[in-house]
PDB file of C-alpha atoms in Angstrom:
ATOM      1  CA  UNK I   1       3.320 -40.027   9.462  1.00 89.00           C
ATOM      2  CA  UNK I   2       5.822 -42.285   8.059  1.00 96.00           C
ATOM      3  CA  UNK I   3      10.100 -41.845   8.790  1.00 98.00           C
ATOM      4  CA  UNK I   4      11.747 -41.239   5.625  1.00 98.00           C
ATOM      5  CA  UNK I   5      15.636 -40.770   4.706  1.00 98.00           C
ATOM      6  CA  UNK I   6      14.617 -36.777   4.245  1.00 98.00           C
ATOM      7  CA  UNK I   7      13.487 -36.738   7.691  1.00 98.00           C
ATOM      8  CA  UNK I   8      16.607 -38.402   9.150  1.00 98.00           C
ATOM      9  CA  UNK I   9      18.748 -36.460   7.431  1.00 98.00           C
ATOM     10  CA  UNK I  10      17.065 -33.289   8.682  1.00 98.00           C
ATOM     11  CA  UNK I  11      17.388 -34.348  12.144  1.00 97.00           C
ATOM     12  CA  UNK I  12      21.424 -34.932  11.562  1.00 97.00           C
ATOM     13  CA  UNK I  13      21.478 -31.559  10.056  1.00 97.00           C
ATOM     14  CA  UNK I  14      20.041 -30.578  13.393  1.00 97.00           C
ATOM     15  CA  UNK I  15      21.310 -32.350  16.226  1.00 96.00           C
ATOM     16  CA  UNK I  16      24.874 -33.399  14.780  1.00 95.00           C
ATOM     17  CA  UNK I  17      25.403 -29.972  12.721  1.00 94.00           C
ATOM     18  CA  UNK I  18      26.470 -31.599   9.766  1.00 95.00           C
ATOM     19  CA  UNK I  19      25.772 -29.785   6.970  1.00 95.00           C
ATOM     20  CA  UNK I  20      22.547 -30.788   3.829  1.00 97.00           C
ATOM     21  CA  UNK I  21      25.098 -32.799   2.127  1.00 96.00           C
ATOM     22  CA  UNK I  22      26.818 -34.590   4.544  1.00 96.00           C
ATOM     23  CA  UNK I  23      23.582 -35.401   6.492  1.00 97.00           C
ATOM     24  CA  UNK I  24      22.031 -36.977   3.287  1.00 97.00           C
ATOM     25  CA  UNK I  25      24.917 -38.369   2.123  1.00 97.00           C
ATOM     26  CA  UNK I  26      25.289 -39.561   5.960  1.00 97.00           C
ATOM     27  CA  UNK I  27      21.915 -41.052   5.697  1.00 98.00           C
ATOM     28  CA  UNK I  28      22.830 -43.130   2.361  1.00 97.00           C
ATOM     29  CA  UNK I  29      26.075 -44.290   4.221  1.00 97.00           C
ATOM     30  CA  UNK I  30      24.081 -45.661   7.425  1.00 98.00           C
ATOM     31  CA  UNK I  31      21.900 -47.933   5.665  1.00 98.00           C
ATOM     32  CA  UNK I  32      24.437 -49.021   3.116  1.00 98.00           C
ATOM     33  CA  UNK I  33      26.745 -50.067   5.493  1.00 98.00           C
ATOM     34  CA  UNK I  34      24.673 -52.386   7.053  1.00 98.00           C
ATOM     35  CA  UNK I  35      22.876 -53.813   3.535  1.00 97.00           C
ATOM     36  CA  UNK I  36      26.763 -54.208   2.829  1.00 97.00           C
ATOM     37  CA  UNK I  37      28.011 -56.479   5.848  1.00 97.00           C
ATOM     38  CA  UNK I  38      24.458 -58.307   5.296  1.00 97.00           C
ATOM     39  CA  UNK I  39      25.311 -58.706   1.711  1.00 96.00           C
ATOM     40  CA  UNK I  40      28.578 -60.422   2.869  1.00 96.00           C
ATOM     41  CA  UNK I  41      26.846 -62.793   4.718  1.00 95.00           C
ATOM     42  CA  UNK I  42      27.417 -61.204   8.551  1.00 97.00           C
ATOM     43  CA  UNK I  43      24.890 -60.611  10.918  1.00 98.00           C
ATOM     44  CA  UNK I  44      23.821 -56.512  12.057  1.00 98.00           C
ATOM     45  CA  UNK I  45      23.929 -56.150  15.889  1.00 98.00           C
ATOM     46  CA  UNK I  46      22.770 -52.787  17.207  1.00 98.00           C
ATOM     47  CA  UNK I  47      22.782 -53.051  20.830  1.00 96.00           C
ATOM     48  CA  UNK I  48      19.449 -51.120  22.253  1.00 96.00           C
ATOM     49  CA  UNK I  49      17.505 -51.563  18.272  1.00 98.00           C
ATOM     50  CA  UNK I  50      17.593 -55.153  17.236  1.00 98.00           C
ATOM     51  CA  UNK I  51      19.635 -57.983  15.155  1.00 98.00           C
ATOM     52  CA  UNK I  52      19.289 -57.948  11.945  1.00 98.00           C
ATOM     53  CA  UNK I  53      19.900 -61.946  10.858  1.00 98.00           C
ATOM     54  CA  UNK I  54      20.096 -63.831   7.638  1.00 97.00           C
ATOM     55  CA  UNK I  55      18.285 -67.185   7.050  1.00 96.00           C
ATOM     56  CA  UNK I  56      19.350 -69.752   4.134  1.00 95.00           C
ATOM     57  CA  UNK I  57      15.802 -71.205   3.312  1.00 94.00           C
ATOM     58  CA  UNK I  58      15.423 -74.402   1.583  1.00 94.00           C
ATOM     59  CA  UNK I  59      13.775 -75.027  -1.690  1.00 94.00           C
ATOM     60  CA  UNK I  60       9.866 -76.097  -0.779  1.00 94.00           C
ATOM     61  CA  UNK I  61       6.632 -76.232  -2.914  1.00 93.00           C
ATOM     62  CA  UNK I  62       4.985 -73.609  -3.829  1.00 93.00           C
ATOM     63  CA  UNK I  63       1.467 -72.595  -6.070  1.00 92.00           C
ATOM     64  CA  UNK I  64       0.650 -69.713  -8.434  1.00 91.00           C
ATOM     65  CA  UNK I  65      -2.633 -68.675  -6.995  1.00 91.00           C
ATOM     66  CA  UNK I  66      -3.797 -67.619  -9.858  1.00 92.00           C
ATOM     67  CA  UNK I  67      -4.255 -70.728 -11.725  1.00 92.00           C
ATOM     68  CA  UNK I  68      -3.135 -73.101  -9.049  1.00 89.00           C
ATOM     69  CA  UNK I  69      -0.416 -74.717 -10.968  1.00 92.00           C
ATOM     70  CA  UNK I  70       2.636 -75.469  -8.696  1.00 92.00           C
ATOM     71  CA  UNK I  71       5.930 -73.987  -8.623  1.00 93.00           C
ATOM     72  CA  UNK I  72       8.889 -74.650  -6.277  1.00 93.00           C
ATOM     73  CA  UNK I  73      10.060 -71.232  -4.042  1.00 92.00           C
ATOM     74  CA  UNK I  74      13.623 -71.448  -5.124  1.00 92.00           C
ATOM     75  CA  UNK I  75      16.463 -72.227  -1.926  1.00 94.00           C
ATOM     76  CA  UNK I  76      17.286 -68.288  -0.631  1.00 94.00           C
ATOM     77  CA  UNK I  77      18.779 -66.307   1.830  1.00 96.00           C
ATOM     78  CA  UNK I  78      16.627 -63.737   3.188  1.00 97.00           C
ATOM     79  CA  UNK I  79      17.241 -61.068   6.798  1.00 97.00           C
ATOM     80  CA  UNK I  80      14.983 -60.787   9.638  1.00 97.00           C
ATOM     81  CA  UNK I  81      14.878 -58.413  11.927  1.00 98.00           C
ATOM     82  CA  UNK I  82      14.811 -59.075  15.726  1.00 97.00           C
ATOM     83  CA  UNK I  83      13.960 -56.272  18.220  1.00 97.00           C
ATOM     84  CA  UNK I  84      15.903 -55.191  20.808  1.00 97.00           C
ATOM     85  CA  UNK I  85      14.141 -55.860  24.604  1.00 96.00           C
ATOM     86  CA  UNK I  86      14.700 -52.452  24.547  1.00 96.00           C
ATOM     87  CA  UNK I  87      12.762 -51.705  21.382  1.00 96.00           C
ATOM     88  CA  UNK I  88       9.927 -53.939  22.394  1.00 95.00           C
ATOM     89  CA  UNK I  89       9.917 -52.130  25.501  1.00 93.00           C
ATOM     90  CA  UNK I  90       9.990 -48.752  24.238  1.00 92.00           C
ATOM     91  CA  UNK I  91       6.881 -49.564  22.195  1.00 92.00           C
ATOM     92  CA  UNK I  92       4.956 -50.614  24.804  1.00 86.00           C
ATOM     93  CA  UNK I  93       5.200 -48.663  26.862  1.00 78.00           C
ATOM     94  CA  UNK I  94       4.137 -45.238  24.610  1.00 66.00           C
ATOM     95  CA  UNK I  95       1.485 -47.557  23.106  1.00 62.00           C
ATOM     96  CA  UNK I  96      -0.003 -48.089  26.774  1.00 62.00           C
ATOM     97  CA  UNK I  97       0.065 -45.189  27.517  1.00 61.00           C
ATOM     98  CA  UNK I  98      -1.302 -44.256  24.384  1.00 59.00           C
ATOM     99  CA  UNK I  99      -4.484 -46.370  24.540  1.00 54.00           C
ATOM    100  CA  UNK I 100      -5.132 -45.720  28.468  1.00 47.00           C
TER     101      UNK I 100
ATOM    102  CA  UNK T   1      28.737 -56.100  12.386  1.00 98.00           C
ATOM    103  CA  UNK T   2      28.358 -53.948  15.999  1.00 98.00           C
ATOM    104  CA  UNK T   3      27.264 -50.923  16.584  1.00 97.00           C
ATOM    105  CA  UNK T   4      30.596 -50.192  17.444  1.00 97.00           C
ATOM    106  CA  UNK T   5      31.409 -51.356  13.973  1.00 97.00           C
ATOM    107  CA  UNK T   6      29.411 -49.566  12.154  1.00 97.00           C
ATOM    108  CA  UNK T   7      30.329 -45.678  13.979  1.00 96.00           C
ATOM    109  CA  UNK T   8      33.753 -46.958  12.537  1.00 96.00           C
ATOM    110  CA  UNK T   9      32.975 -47.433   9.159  1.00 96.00           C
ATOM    111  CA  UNK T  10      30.888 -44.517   8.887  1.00 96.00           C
ATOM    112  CA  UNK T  11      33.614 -42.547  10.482  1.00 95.00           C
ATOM    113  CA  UNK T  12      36.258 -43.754   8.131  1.00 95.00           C
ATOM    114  CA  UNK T  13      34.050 -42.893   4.578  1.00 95.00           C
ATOM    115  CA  UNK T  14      33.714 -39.019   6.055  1.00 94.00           C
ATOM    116  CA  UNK T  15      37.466 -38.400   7.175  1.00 91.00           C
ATOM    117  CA  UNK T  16      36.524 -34.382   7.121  1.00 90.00           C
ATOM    118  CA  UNK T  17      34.190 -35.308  10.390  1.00 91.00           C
ATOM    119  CA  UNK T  18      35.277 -35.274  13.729  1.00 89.00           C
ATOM    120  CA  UNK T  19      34.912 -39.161  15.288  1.00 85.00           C
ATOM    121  CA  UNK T  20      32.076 -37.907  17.406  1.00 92.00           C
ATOM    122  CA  UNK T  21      29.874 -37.034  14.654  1.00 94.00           C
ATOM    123  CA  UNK T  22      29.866 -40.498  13.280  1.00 95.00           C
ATOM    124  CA  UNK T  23      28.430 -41.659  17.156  1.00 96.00           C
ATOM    125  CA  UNK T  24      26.270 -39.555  17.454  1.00 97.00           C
ATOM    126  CA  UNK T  25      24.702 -40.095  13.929  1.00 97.00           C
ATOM    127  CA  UNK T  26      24.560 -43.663  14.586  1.00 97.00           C
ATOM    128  CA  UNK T  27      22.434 -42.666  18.095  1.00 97.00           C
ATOM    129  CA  UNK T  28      20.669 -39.855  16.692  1.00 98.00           C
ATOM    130  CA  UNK T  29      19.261 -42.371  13.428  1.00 98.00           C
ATOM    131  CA  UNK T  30      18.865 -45.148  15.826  1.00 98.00           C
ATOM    132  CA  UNK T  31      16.746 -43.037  18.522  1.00 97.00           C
ATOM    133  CA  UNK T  32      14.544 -41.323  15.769  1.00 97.00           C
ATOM    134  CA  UNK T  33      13.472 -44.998  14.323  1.00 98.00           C
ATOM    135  CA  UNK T  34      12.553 -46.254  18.046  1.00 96.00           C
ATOM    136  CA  UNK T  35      10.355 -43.124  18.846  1.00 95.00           C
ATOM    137  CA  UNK T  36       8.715 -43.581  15.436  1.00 96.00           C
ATOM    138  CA  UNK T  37       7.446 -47.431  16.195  1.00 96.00           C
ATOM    139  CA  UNK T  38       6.757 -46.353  20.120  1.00 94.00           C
ATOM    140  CA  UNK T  39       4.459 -43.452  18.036  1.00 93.00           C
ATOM    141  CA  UNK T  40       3.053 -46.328  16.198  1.00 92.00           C
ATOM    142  CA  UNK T  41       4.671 -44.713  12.675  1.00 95.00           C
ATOM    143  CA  UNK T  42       5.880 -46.400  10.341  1.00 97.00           C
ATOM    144  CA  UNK T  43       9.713 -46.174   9.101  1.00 98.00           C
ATOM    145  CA  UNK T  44      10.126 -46.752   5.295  1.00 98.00           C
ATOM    146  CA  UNK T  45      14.105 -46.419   3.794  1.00 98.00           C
ATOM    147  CA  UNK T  46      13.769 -46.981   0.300  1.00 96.00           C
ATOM    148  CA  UNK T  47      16.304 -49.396  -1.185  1.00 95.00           C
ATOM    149  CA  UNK T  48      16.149 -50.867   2.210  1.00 98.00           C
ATOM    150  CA  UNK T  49      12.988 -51.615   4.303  1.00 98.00           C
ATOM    151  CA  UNK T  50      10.462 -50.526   6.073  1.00 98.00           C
ATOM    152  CA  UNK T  51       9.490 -50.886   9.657  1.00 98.00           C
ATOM    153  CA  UNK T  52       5.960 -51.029  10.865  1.00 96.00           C
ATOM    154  CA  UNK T  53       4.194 -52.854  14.310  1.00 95.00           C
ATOM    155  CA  UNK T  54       2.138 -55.815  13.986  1.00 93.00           C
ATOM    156  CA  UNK T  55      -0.993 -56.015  16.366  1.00 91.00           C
ATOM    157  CA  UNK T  56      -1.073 -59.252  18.444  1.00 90.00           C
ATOM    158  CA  UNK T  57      -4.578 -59.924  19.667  1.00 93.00           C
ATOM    159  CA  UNK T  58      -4.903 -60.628  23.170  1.00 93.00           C
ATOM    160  CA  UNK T  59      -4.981 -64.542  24.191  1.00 93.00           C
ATOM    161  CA  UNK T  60      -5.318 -66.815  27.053  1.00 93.00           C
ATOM    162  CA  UNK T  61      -1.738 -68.531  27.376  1.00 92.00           C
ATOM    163  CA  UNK T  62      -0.921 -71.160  30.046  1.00 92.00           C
ATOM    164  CA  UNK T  63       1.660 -70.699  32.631  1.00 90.00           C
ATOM    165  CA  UNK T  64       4.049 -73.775  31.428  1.00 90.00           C
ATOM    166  CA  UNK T  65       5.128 -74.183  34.986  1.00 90.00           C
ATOM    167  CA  UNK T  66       1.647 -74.574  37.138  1.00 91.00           C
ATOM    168  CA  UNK T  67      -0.436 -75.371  33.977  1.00 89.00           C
ATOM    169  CA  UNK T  68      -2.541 -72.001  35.218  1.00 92.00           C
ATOM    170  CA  UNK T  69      -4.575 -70.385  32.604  1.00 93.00           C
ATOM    171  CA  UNK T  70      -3.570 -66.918  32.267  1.00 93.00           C
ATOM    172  CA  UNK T  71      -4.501 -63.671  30.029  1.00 93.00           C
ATOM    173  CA  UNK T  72      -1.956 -62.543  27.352  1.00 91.00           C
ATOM    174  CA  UNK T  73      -2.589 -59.191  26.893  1.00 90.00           C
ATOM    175  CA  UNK T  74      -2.759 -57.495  23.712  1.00 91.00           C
ATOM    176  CA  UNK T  75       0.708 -56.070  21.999  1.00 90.00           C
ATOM    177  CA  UNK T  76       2.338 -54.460  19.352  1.00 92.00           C
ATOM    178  CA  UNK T  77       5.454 -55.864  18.099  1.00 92.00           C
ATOM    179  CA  UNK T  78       8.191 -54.182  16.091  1.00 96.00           C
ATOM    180  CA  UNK T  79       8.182 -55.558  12.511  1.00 97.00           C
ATOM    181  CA  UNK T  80      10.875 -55.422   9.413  1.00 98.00           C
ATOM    182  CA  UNK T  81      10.470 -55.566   5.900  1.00 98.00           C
ATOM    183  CA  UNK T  82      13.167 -55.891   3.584  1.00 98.00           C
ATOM    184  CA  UNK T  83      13.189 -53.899   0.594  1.00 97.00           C
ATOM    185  CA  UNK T  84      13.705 -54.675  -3.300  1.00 96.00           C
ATOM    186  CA  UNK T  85      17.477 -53.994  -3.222  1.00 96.00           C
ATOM    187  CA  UNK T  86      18.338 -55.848  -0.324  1.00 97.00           C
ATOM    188  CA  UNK T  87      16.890 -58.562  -0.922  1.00 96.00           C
ATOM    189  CA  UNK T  88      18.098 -58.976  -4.136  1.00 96.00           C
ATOM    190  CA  UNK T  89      21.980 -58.350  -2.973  1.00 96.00           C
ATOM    191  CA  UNK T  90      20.993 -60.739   0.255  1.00 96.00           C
ATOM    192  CA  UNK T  91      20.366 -63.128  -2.122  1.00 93.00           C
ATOM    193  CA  UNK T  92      22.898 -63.311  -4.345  1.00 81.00           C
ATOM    194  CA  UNK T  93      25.323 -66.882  -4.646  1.00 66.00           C
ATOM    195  CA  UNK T  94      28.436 -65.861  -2.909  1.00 57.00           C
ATOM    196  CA  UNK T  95      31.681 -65.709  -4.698  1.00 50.00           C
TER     197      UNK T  95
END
């Protein structure tokens, strides 16, 4: 089974009451909000989840590895994701419980 | 941006909601993405990521304080992939 937006917005139509269109639309408005303030360069802090971050990478060599020939990875800015101890915690423990 | 921060903005682009709807979106969203990992699901938002768990093997790690051999056990760790779009607008110079 894999979370999707439809799924999220079913459970907001659920457990929040809003209504089809306001839970998608809801939906849309989460996860743009926080591609927006990481687009502006700020970092995502949602106490209990996890960080999101952004890195500026440097420029360093790279290789096709199809033919081998080298190309430089261009200088970037990319997010990573930190979880929560919360998170980490959370997964552990149904995992273990899981497996035992 | 806090979570605080974001109920906020989300509040203020649906003024027909009451405030309260906006928190508990923001928990409800938030809740249903942690229960997926802890199910071992994955979590896929197009246009933004995906979430999935990466297996660490277990390992014999040292105490750094006695020097002690001990056993790390085996894990799974929460894991985030960005997607096309973001990365792209991550990316871009900034004006």
């Amino acid at each position: 089974m894999t979370l999707t937006k439809a799924e999220l917005a079913d459970l907001l139509f659920e457990k929040v009451g809003l209504n089809k269109r306001e839970a998608k639309d809801m939906v849309e408005a989460f996860f743009e909000e926080v591609r927006h303030a990481l687009e502006a360069g700020d970092s995502v802090k949602l106490s209990g989840f996890g960080n999101f971050q952004l890195r500026d990478k440097p420029q360093r060599p790279g290789r096709n590895p199809k033919t081998g020939e080298e190309i430089p990875i261009t200088a970037r800015r990319v997010v990573t994701f930190h979880a929560s101890q919360k998170l980490k915690a959370t997964v552990e423990s149904v995992r273990n419980e899981q497996s035992t | 941006m806090t979570k605080s921060e974001l109920i906020a903005r989300l509040a203020g682009r649906f003024p027909q909601l009451v405030a309260k709807d906006a928190d508990l979106t923001v928990k409800v969203v938030l809740d249903a993405m942690s229960l997926a990992l802890a199910r071992g699901d994955r979590i896929e938002i197009r246009g933004f990521g995906s979430f999935a768990l990466n297996y660490r093997p277990p390992r014999m790690g040292r105490n750094p304080k006695s020097g002690e051999k001990v056993l790390v056990p085996a894990k799974h760790v929460p894991h985030f992939k960005a997607g096309k779009e973001l990365r792209e607008r991550v990316d871009q110079p900034q004006s």
